[in-house]
Amino acid sequence: MAGKAEQSIEKMSFEEALKELEDIVRRLEGGDVELEKSIEIYERGAKLKAHCEARLKAAELKIEQIVQGADGKPKTESASFD
């Protein structure tokens, strides 16, 4: 089961993974989950978080490649998401 769950995380979009991660956080904060299940969903949440971070990093790198100066050369500054 764990292998299947990990595969599905890898195929998730950023938005899908973030939504599931938010659901997990709500469940854990609610305190109505048994200890063993809490550990299981916490582990999945950690994997979802890593997946989201990797997707964001990939998007940031892609944007940095797209942003170029007037002379056609890439700017040396990083893209800002602020």
JSON list of C-alpha atoms in Angstrom, two decimals:
[
{"chain": "A", "resi": 1, "resn": "MET", "atom": "CA", "xyz": [0.00, 0.00, 0.00]},
{"chain": "A", "resi": 2, "resn": "ALA", "atom": "CA", "xyz": [2.78, 2.46, 0.87]},
{"chain": "A", "resi": 3, "resn": "GLY", "atom": "CA", "xyz": [4.42, 2.04, -2.53]},
{"chain": "A", "resi": 4, "resn": "LYS", "atom": "CA", "xyz": [1.13, 2.69, -4.29]},
{"chain": "A", "resi": 5, "resn": "ALA", "atom": "CA", "xyz": [0.52, 5.80, -2.15]},
{"chain": "A", "resi": 6, "resn": "GLU", "atom": "CA", "xyz": [4.00, 7.14, -2.92]},
{"chain": "A", "resi": 7, "resn": "GLN", "atom": "CA", "xyz": [3.44, 6.65, -6.65]},
{"chain": "A", "resi": 8, "resn": "SER", "atom": "CA", "xyz": [0.21, 8.59, -6.50]},
{"chain": "A", "resi": 9, "resn": "ILE", "atom": "CA", "xyz": [1.96, 11.48, -4.73]},
{"chain": "A", "resi": 10, "resn": "GLU", "atom": "CA", "xyz": [4.59, 11.65, -7.46]},
{"chain": "A", "resi": 11, "resn": "LYS", "atom": "CA", "xyz": [1.86, 11.96, -10.08]},
{"chain": "A", "resi": 12, "resn": "MET", "atom": "CA", "xyz": [-0.08, 14.66, -8.19]},
{"chain": "A", "resi": 13, "resn": "SER", "atom": "CA", "xyz": [-0.17, 18.25, -9.29]},
{"chain": "A", "resi": 14, "resn": "PHE", "atom": "CA", "xyz": [0.98, 20.86, -6.82]},
{"chain": "A", "resi": 15, "resn": "GLU", "atom": "CA", "xyz": [-2.62, 21.86, -6.14]},
{"chain": "A", "resi": 16, "resn": "GLU", "atom": "CA", "xyz": [-3.77, 18.28, -5.50]},
{"chain": "A", "resi": 17, "resn": "ALA", "atom": "CA", "xyz": [-0.91, 17.60, -3.12]},
{"chain": "A", "resi": 18, "resn": "LEU", "atom": "CA", "xyz": [-1.42, 20.87, -1.27]},
{"chain": "A", "resi": 19, "resn": "LYS", "atom": "CA", "xyz": [-5.14, 20.20, -0.83]},
{"chain": "A", "resi": 20, "resn": "GLU", "atom": "CA", "xyz": [-4.48, 16.75, 0.60]},
{"chain": "A", "resi": 21, "resn": "LEU", "atom": "CA", "xyz": [-1.77, 18.15, 2.86]},
{"chain": "A", "resi": 22, "resn": "GLU", "atom": "CA", "xyz": [-4.20, 20.78, 4.16]},
{"chain": "A", "resi": 23, "resn": "ASP", "atom": "CA", "xyz": [-6.77, 18.04, 4.82]},
{"chain": "A", "resi": 24, "resn": "ILE", "atom": "CA", "xyz": [-4.19, 16.04, 6.77]},
{"chain": "A", "resi": 25, "resn": "VAL", "atom": "CA", "xyz": [-3.27, 19.07, 8.88]},
{"chain": "A", "resi": 26, "resn": "ARG", "atom": "CA", "xyz": [-6.96, 19.68, 9.68]},
{"chain": "A", "resi": 27, "resn": "ARG", "atom": "CA", "xyz": [-7.42, 16.04, 10.72]},
{"chain": "A", "resi": 28, "resn": "LEU", "atom": "CA", "xyz": [-4.34, 16.06, 12.93]},
{"chain": "A", "resi": 29, "resn": "GLU", "atom": "CA", "xyz": [-5.24, 19.40, 14.52]},
{"chain": "A", "resi": 30, "resn": "GLY", "atom": "CA", "xyz": [-8.76, 18.10, 15.20]},
{"chain": "A", "resi": 31, "resn": "GLY", "atom": "CA", "xyz": [-7.30, 15.45, 17.48]},
{"chain": "A", "resi": 32, "resn": "ASP", "atom": "CA", "xyz": [-9.94, 12.86, 16.58]},
{"chain": "A", "resi": 33, "resn": "VAL", "atom": "CA", "xyz": [-7.53, 10.45, 14.88]},
{"chain": "A", "resi": 34, "resn": "GLU", "atom": "CA", "xyz": [-6.15, 7.37, 16.61]},
{"chain": "A", "resi": 35, "resn": "LEU", "atom": "CA", "xyz": [-2.42, 7.39, 17.35]},
{"chain": "A", "resi": 36, "resn": "GLU", "atom": "CA", "xyz": [-1.44, 4.79, 14.74]},
{"chain": "A", "resi": 37, "resn": "LYS", "atom": "CA", "xyz": [-3.51, 6.49, 12.04]},
{"chain": "A", "resi": 38, "resn": "SER", "atom": "CA", "xyz": [-2.04, 9.86, 13.09]},
{"chain": "A", "resi": 39, "resn": "ILE", "atom": "CA", "xyz": [1.45, 8.53, 12.53]},
{"chain": "A", "resi": 40, "resn": "GLU", "atom": "CA", "xyz": [0.46, 7.08, 9.15]},
{"chain": "A", "resi": 41, "resn": "ILE", "atom": "CA", "xyz": [-1.12, 10.28, 7.86]},
{"chain": "A", "resi": 42, "resn": "TYR", "atom": "CA", "xyz": [1.70, 12.40, 9.33]},
{"chain": "A", "resi": 43, "resn": "GLU", "atom": "CA", "xyz": [4.17, 10.37, 7.27]},
{"chain": "A", "resi": 44, "resn": "ARG", "atom": "CA", "xyz": [2.06, 10.90, 4.16]},
{"chain": "A", "resi": 45, "resn": "GLY", "atom": "CA", "xyz": [1.87, 14.59, 4.98]},
{"chain": "A", "resi": 46, "resn": "ALA", "atom": "CA", "xyz": [5.66, 14.78, 5.16]},
{"chain": "A", "resi": 47, "resn": "LYS", "atom": "CA", "xyz": [5.88, 13.19, 1.70]},
{"chain": "A", "resi": 48, "resn": "LEU", "atom": "CA", "xyz": [3.26, 15.57, 0.34]},
{"chain": "A", "resi": 49, "resn": "LYS", "atom": "CA", "xyz": [5.16, 18.54, 1.78]},
{"chain": "A", "resi": 50, "resn": "ALA", "atom": "CA", "xyz": [8.39, 17.38, 0.12]},
{"chain": "A", "resi": 51, "resn": "HIS", "atom": "CA", "xyz": [6.53, 16.93, -3.17]},
{"chain": "A", "resi": 52, "resn": "CYS", "atom": "CA", "xyz": [5.07, 20.44, -2.98]},
{"chain": "A", "resi": 53, "resn": "GLU", "atom": "CA", "xyz": [8.48, 21.93, -2.18]},
{"chain": "A", "resi": 54, "resn": "ALA", "atom": "CA", "xyz": [10.04, 20.11, -5.14]},
{"chain": "A", "resi": 55, "resn": "ARG", "atom": "CA", "xyz": [7.28, 21.34, -7.48]},
{"chain": "A", "resi": 56, "resn": "LEU", "atom": "CA", "xyz": [7.76, 24.92, -6.26]},
{"chain": "A", "resi": 57, "resn": "LYS", "atom": "CA", "xyz": [11.53, 24.71, -6.72]},
{"chain": "A", "resi": 58, "resn": "ALA", "atom": "CA", "xyz": [11.08, 23.36, -10.26]},
{"chain": "A", "resi": 59, "resn": "ALA", "atom": "CA", "xyz": [8.68, 26.20, -11.07]},
{"chain": "A", "resi": 60, "resn": "GLU", "atom": "CA", "xyz": [11.11, 28.76, -9.65]},
{"chain": "A", "resi": 61, "resn": "LEU", "atom": "CA", "xyz": [13.96, 27.38, -11.77]},
{"chain": "A", "resi": 62, "resn": "LYS", "atom": "CA", "xyz": [11.79, 27.42, -14.88]},
{"chain": "A", "resi": 63, "resn": "ILE", "atom": "CA", "xyz": [10.83, 31.06, -14.28]},
{"chain": "A", "resi": 64, "resn": "GLU", "atom": "CA", "xyz": [14.47, 32.00, -13.76]},
{"chain": "A", "resi": 65, "resn": "GLN", "atom": "CA", "xyz": [15.25, 30.47, -17.16]},
{"chain": "A", "resi": 66, "resn": "ILE", "atom": "CA", "xyz": [12.41, 32.39, -18.80]},
{"chain": "A", "resi": 67, "resn": "VAL", "atom": "CA", "xyz": [13.28, 35.79, -17.32]},
{"chain": "A", "resi": 68, "resn": "GLN", "atom": "CA", "xyz": [15.88, 37.39, -19.55]},
{"chain": "A", "resi": 69, "resn": "GLY", "atom": "CA", "xyz": [17.32, 40.86, -19.97]},
{"chain": "A", "resi": 70, "resn": "ALA", "atom": "CA", "xyz": [16.83, 43.17, -22.97]},
{"chain": "A", "resi": 71, "resn": "ASP", "atom": "CA", "xyz": [20.10, 41.93, -24.49]},
{"chain": "A", "resi": 72, "resn": "GLY", "atom": "CA", "xyz": [18.79, 38.35, -24.52]},
{"chain": "A", "resi": 73, "resn": "LYS", "atom": "CA", "xyz": [21.10, 37.24, -21.75]},
{"chain": "A", "resi": 74, "resn": "PRO", "atom": "CA", "xyz": [19.63, 35.84, -18.54]},
{"chain": "A", "resi": 75, "resn": "LYS", "atom": "CA", "xyz": [19.47, 38.24, -15.62]},
{"chain": "A", "resi": 76, "resn": "THR", "atom": "CA", "xyz": [21.56, 37.26, -12.64]},
{"chain": "A", "resi": 77, "resn": "GLU", "atom": "CA", "xyz": [18.79, 37.96, -10.14]},
{"chain": "A", "resi": 78, "resn": "SER", "atom": "CA", "xyz": [16.41, 35.26, -8.96]},
{"chain": "A", "resi": 79, "resn": "ALA", "atom": "CA", "xyz": [12.71, 35.37, -9.65]},
{"chain": "A", "resi": 80, "resn": "SER", "atom": "CA", "xyz": [10.67, 36.82, -6.80]},
{"chain": "A", "resi": 81, "resn": "PHE", "atom": "CA", "xyz": [7.28, 35.50, -5.76]},
{"chain": "A", "resi": 82, "resn": "ASP", "atom": "CA", "xyz": [6.50, 38.33, -3.35]}
]
